[in-house]
Coordinates of C-alpha atoms and ligand atoms in Angstrom, one line a residue:
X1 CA -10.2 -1.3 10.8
X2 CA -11.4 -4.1 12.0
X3 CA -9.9 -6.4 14.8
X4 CA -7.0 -9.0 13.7
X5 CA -9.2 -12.0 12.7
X6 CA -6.4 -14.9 12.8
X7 CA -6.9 -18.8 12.5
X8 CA -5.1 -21.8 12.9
X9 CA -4.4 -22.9 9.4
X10 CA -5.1 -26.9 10.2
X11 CA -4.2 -28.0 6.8
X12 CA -0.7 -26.6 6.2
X13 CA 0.8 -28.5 9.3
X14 CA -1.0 -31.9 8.4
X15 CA -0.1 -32.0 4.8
X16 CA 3.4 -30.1 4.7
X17 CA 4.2 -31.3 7.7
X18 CA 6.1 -34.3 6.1
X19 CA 7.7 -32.5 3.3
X20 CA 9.4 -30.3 5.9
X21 CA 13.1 -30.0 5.0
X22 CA 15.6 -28.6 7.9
X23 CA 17.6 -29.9 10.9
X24 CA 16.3 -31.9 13.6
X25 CA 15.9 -29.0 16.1
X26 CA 12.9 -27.3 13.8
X27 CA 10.9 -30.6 14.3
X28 CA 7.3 -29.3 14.0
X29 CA 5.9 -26.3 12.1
X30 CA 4.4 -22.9 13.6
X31 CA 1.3 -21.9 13.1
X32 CA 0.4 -20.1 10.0
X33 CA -2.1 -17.7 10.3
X34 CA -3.7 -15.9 7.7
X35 CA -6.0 -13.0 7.4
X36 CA -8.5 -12.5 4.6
X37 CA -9.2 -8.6 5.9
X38 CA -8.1 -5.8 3.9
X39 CA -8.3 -3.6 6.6
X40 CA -5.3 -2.2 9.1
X41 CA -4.6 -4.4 11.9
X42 CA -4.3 -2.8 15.1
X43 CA -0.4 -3.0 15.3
X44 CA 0.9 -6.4 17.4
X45 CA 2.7 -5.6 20.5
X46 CA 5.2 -8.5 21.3
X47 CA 4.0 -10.6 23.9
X48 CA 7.3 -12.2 24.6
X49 CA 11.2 -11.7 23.9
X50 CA 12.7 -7.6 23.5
X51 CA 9.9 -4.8 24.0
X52 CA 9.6 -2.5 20.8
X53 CA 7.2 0.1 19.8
X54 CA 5.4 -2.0 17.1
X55 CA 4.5 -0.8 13.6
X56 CA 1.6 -0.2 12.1
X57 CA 0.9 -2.1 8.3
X58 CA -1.1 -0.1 6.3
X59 CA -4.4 -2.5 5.2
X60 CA -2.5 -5.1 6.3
X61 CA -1.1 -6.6 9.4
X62 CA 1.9 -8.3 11.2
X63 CA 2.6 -12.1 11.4
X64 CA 2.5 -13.5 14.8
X65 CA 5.8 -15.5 16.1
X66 CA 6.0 -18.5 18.5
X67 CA 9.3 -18.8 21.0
X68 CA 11.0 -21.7 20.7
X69 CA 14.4 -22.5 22.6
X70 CA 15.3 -18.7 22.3
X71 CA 14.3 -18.6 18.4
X72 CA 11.6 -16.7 16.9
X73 CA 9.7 -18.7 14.8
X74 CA 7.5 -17.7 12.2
X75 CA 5.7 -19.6 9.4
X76 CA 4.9 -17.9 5.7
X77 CA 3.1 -19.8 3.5
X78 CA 3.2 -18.4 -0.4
X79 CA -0.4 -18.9 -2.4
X80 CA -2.5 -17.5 -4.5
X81 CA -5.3 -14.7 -2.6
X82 CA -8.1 -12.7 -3.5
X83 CA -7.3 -9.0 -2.8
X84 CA -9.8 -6.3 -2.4
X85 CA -7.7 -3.3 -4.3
X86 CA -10.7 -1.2 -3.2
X87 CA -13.8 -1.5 -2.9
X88 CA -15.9 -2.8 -6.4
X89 CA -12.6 -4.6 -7.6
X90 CA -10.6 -8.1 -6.2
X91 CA -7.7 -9.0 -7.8
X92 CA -6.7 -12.9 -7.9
X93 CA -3.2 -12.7 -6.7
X94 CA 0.1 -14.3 -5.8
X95 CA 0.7 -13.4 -1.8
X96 CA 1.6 -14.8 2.0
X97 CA -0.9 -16.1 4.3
X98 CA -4.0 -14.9 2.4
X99 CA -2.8 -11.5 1.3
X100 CA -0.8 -9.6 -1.0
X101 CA 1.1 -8.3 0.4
X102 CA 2.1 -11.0 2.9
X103 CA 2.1 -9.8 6.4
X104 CA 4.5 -7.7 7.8
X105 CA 7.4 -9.4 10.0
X106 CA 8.9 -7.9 12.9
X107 CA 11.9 -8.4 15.4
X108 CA 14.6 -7.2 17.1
X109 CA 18.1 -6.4 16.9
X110 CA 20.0 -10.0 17.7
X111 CA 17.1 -12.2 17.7
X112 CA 17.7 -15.6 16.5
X113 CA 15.1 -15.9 13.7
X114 CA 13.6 -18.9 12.4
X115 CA 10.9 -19.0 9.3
X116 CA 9.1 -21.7 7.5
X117 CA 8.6 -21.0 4.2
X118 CA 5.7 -23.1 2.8
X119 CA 5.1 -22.9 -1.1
X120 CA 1.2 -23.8 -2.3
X121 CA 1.8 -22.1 -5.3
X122 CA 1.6 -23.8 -8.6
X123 CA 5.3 -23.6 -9.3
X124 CA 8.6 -23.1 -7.2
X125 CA 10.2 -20.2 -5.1
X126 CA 12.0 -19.2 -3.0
X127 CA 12.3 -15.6 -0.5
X128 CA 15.1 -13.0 -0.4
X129 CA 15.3 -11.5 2.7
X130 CA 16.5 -7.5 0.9
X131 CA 18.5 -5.6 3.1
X132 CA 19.5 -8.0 6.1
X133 CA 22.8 -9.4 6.3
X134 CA 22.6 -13.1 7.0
X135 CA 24.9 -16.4 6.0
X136 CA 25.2 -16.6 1.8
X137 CA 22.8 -19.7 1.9
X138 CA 19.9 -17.7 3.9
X139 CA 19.9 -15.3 1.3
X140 CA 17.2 -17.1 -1.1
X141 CA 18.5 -16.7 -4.7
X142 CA 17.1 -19.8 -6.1
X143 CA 19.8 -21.5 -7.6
X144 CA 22.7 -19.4 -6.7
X145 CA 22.2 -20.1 -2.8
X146 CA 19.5 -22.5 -2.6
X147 CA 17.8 -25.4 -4.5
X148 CA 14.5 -23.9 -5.1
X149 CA 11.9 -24.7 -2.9
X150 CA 9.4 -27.4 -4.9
X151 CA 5.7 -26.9 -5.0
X152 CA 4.1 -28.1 -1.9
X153 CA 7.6 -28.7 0.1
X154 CA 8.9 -26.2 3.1
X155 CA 11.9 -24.9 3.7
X156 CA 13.3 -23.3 7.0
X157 CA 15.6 -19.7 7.0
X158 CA 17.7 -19.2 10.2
X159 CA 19.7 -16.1 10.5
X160 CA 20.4 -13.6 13.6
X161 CA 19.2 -10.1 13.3
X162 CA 22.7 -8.1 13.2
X163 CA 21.0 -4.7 12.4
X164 CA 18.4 -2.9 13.1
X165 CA 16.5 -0.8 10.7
X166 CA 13.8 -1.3 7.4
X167 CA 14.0 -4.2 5.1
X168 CA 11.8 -6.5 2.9
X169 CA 11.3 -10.0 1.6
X170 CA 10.2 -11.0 -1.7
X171 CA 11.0 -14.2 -3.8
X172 CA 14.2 -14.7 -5.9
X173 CA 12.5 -17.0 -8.3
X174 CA 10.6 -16.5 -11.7
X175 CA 10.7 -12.7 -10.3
X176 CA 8.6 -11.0 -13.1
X177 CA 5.5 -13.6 -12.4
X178 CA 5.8 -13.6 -8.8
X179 CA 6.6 -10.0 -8.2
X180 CA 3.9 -8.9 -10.7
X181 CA 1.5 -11.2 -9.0
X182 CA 1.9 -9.2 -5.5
X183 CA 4.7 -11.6 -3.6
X184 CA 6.5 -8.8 -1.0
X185 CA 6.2 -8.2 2.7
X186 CA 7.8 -5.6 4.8
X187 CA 10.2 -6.7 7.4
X188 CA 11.1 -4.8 10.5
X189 CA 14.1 -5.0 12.8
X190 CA 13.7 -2.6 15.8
X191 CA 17.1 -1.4 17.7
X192 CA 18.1 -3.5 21.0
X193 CA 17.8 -0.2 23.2
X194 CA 13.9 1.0 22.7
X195 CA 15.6 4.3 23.1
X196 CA 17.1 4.7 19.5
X197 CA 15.4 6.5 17.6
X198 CA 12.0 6.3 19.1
X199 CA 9.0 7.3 17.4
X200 CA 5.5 7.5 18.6
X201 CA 3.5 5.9 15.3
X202 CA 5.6 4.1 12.6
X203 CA 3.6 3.4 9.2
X204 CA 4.9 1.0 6.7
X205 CA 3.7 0.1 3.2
X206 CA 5.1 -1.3 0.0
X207 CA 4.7 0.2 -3.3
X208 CA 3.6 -2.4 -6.1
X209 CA 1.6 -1.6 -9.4
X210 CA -0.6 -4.0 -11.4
X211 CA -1.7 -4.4 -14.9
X212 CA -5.2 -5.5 -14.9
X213 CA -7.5 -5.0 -17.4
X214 CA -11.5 -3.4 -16.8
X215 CA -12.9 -6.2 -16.2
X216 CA -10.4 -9.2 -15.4
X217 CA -9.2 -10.1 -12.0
X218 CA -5.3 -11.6 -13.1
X219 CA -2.5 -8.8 -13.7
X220 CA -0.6 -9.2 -16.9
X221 CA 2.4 -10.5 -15.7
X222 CA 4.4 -9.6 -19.1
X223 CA 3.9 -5.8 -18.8
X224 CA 7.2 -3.5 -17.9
X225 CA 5.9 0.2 -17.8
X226 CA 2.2 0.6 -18.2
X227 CA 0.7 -0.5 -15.5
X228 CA -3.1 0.7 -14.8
X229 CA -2.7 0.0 -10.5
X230 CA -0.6 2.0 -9.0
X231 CA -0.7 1.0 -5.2
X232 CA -0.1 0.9 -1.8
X233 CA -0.1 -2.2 -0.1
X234 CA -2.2 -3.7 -3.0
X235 CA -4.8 -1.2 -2.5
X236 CA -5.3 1.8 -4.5
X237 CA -7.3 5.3 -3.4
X238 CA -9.6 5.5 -2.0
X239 CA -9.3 1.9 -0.8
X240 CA -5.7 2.4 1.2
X241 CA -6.0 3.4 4.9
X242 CA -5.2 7.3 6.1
X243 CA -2.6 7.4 8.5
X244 CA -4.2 8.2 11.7
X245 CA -1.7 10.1 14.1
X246 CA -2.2 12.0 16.7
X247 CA -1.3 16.1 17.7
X248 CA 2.3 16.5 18.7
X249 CA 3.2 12.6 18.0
X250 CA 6.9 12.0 16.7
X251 CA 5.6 9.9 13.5
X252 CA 7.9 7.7 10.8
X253 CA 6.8 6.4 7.6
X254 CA 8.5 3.8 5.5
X255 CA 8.2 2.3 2.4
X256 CA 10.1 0.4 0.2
X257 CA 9.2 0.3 -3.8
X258 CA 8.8 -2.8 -5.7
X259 CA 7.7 -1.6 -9.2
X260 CA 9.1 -1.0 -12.5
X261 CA 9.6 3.0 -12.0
X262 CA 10.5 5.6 -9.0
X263 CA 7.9 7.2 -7.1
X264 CA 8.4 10.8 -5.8
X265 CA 6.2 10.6 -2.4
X266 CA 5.5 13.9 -1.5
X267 CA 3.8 14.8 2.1
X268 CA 2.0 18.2 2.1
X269 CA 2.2 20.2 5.4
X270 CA 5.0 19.5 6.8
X271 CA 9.0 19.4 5.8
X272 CA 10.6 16.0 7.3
X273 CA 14.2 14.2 6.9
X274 CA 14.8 10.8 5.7
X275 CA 16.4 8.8 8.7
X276 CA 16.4 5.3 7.4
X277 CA 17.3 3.5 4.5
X278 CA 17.5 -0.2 3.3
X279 CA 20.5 0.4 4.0
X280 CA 20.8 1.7 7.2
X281 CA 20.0 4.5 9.7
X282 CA 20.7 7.7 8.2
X283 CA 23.6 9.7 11.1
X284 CA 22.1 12.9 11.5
X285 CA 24.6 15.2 9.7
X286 CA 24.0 13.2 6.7
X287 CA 20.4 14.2 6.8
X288 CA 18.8 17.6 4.8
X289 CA 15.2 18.4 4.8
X290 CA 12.4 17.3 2.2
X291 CA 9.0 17.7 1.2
X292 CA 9.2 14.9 -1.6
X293 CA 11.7 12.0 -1.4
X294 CA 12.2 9.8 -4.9
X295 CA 12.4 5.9 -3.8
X296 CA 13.9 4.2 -6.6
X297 CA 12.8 0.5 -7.7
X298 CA 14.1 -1.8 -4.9
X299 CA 14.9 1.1 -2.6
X300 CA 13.0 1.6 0.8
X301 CA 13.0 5.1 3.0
X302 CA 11.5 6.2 6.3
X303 CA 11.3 9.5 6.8
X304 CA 10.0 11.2 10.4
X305 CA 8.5 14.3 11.6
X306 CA 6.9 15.6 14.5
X307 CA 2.8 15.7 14.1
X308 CA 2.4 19.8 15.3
X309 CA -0.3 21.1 12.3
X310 CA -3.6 19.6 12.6
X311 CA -5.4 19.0 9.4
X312 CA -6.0 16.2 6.8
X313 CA -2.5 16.5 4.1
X314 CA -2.5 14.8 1.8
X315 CA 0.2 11.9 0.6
X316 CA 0.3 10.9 -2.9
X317 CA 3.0 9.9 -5.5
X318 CA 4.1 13.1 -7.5
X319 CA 4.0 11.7 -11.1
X320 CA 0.4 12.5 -11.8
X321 CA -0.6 9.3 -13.3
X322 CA 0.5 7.5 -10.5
X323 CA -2.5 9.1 -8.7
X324 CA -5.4 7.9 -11.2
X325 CA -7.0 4.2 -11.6
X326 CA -7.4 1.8 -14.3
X327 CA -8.3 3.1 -18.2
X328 CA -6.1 6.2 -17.4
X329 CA -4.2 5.7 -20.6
X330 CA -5.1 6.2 -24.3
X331 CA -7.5 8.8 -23.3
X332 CA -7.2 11.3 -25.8
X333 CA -6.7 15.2 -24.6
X334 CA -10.1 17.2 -25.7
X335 CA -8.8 20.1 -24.0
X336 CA -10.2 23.5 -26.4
X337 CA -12.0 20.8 -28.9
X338 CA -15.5 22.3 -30.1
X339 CA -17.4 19.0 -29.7
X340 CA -21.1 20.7 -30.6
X341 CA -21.3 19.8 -34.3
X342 CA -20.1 16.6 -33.4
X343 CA -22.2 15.9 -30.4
X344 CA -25.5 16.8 -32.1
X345 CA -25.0 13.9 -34.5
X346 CA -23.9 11.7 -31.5
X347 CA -27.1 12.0 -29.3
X348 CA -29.4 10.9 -32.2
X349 CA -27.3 7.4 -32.0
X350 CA -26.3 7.3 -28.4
X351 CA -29.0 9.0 -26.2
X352 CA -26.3 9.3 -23.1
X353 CA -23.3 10.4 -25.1
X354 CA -21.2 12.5 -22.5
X355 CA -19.5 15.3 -23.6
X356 CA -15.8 14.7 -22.0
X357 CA -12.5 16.8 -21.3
X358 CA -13.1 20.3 -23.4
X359 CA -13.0 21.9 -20.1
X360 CA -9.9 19.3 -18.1
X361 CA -11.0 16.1 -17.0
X362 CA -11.8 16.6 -13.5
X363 CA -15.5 16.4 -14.3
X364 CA -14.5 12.5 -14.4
X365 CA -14.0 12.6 -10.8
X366 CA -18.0 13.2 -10.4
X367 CA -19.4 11.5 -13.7
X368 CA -20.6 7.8 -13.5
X369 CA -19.4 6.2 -16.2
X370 CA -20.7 2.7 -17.3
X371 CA -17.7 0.6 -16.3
X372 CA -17.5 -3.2 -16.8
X373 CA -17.5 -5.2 -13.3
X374 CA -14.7 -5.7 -11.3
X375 CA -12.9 -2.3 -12.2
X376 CA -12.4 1.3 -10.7
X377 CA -13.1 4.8 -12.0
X378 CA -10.0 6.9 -13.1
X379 CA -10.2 9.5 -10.6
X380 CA -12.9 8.9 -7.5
X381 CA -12.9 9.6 -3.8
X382 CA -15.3 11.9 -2.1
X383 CA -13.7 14.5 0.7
X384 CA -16.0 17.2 2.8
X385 CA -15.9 19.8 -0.3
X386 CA -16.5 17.2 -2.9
X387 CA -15.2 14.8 -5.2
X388 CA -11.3 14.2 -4.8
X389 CA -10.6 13.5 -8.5
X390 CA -7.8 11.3 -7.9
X391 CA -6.9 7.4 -7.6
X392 CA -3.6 5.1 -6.7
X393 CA -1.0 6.1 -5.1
X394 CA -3.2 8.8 -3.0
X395 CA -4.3 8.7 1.1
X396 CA -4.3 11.2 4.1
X397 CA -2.6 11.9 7.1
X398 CA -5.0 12.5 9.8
X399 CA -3.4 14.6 12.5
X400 CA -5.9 15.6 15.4
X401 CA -5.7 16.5 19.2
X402 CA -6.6 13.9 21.8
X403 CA -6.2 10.5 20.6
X404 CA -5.5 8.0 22.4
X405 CA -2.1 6.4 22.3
X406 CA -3.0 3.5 20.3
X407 CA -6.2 4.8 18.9
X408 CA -5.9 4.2 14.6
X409 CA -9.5 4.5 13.9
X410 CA -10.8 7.1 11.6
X411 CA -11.5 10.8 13.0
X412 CA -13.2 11.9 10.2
X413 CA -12.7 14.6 8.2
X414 CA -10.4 17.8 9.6
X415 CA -12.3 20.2 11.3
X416 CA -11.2 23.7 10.1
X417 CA -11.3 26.3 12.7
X418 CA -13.1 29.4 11.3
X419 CA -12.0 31.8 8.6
X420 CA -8.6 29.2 7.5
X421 CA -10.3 27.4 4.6
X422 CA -9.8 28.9 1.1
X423 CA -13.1 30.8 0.2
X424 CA -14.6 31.7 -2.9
X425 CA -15.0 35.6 -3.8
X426 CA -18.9 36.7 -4.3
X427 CA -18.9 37.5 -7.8
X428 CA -16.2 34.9 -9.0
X429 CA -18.4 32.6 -7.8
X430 CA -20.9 32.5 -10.1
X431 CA -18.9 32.6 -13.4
X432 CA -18.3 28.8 -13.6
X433 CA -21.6 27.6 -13.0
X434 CA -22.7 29.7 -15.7
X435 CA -20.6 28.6 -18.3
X436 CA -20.8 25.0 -17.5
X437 CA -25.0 25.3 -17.4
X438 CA -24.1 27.1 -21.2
X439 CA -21.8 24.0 -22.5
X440 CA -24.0 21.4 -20.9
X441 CA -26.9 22.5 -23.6
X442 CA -26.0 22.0 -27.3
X443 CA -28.3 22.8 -29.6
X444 CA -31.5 22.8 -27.9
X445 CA -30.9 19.8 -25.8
X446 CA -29.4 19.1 -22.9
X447 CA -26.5 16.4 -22.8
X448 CA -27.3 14.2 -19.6
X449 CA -23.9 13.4 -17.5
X450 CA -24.6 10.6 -15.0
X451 CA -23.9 11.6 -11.5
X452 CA -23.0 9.6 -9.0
X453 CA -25.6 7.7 -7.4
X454 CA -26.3 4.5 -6.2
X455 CA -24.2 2.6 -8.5
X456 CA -22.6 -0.9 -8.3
X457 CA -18.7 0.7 -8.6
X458 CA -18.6 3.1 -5.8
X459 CA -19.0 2.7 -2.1
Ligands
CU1 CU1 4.5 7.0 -8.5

């Protein structure tokens, strides 16, 4: 988590600057600045305008605003970005202000809102503003309520915040390219009074999912179901932030899905209740206690809970192949397949044929496979007891005593007081290791499995 690393993007105001379409009043254009981190911003605290307990974006960050004659200004500029979905892959992408997803926005119940729009894409768009309820002709459907806006023009949206709560934007043009391509951002409108509904932490992240083949860097834009990237943010485990929070801290998390399919988020340790919806705050008799909540395509929750159990819990999409990376399809089930006539034959041709999946596949998670560049293994991630055997949709949530307030930087792993860690008995444990020393030697010779090392796909 490195430090917000903002600059001045020089060239949007002097060549858009003339193709600016809007009213006299938003003469000249904001600042645009962009971010080529992948890493969590610190969250912004507003320097001017209605105080707010600021949210925190996970491996992202939140665009800054300028103040002008008591409107909030803010400039998005849509283009293609590189994006780091973790480390050893980049994806070339379609995003806001050097990422995908584009920054986050926030503001506050009845601010006047102004944003530039800037398109340096290679075709038109436009942005919905999902959730918020604005004029008809703010509302971005190209076509329906707004020319589209040409490539290398900028237009201006002006609306007044009349609720609070947890929204997104996203663009109503050529939706299955630009959505596939990574175009979203989260957008935040805290409550007037700072006393509504305060938390102490509030995460946010978008759900997306790519198709990118081992080995390219450009999703498939045409594919409707199987995706290979299931993510957070544009970032898949282990490469999406944990969510730091500190002992006792009253914590939300939101997020709004913008794939082809529902995701069952499920938070282990702790039961919680939804208390936000794109639609709204959620009254509290309406509300009923989860361990999983389903968020359909196009819906956002938040759900809260009070931080009291240290520990590191994990927070993962339910569907299990939502929790694995890229060549996670087409793999054939071995599971009770004899493989020993087979493999003897196999190792005379291919000296390093691995034996896979007669036991399960979670020796994947420690095998090094030979990938092609710019790809991730299925199922990866190292914890304190060893490998993690899982992929996308995954992360942690960090609770520990004596943080600071604002302090989001890793702890580490969870220090388990004594004696409350699952522990193996004294003569179960030696049964596995035997048989897996037994099925590694077939027929005299030993089949070599590569273990992770120092190769070029892991960090
Ligand atoms: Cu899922």
């Amino acid at each position: 988590m490195n430090p917000r690393r903002n600059f001045l993007r020089a060239s949007a105001a002097g060549l858009f600057g003339a193709a600016l379409v809007s009213r006299g009043q938003a003469a000249s254009l904001p600042e645009a600045p962009l971010r080529d981190k992948p890493d969590m911003a610190p969250p912004l605290e507003p320097s001017n305008g209605r105080p707010y307990q600021p949210v925190a974006t996970l491996n992202g960050w939140t665009l800054p605003w300028r103040m002008k004659n008591g409107w909030k200004e803010f400039h998005l500029v849509a283009e293609p970005v590189r994006r780091q979905i973790a480390p050893g892959m980049t994806a070339h992408l379609w995003g806001y202000n050097g990422q995908s997803p584009g920054p986050t926005i926030e503001c506050v119940e009845g601010d006047k809102v102004r944003i530039f729009v800037t398109n340096k894409l290679p075709e038109h768009t436009t942005i919905h503003w999902h959730g918020i309820l604005l004029p008809n002709g703010m509302d971005g459907v190209g076509g329906l309520t707004q020319p589209h806006i040409p490539v290398g023009r900028t237009f201006v949206y002006e609306f007044e915040m009349k609720k609070s709560g947890t929204f997104m934007y996203h663009p109503h043009a050529d939706e299955m390219v630009q959505l596939a391509m990574g175009m979203m951002g989260f957008f935040v409108v805290h409550p007037r009074d700072p006393g509504f509904m305060p938390v102490d932490r509030d995460f946010v992240f978008l759900l997306n999912a790519f198709d990118i083949e081992p080995g390219a860097y450009t999703p498939k834009v045409s594919t409707m179901l199987d995706f290979n990237l299931w993510c957070w943010n544009s970032r898949v485990f282990p490469g999406i932030d944990h969510f730091v929070v500190r002992k006792d801290d009253r914590v939300r998390i939101r997020f709004g899905n913008l794939t082809m399919t529902s995701h069952p988020i499920h938070m282990h340790g702790y039961d919680f209740e939804v208390t936000c919806t794109d639609g709204g705050w959620v009254r509290e008799a309406a509300r009923w206690p989860e361990v999983t909540v389903d968020v359909a395509v196009g819906q956002m929750r938040a759900f809260e809970f009070v931080a009291s159990e240290p520990g590191d819990w994990a927070i993962h999409c339910h569907k299990s192949h939502h929790t694995m990376n890229a060549m996670g399809h087409n793999v054939p089930t071995m599971i009770g397949v004899d493989q020993r006539g087979i493999v003897r034959k196999l190792i005379d041709l291919v000296p390093e044929y691995m034996v896979m999946g007669e036991r399960g596949m979670a020796d994947m998670g420690e095998m090094e496979m030979p990938l092609p560049d710019n790809t991730l293994p299925m199922m990866t991630g190292a914890g304190q007891f060893g490998a993690i055997e899982m992929g996308g949709m995954f992360s942690v949530v960090k609770v520990r005593e004596g943080l600071a307030r604002n302090d989001y930087r890793d702890p580490g792993w969870y220090r388990h007081p004594k004696g409350s860690v699952a522990y193996a008995l004294r003569d179960g444990a030696r049964a596995p290791a035997a048989a897996r020393a037994s099925a590694a030697k077939k027929g005299g010779r030993v089949v070599r499995a590569r273990k992770p090392g120092n190769g070029t796909h892991r960090h």
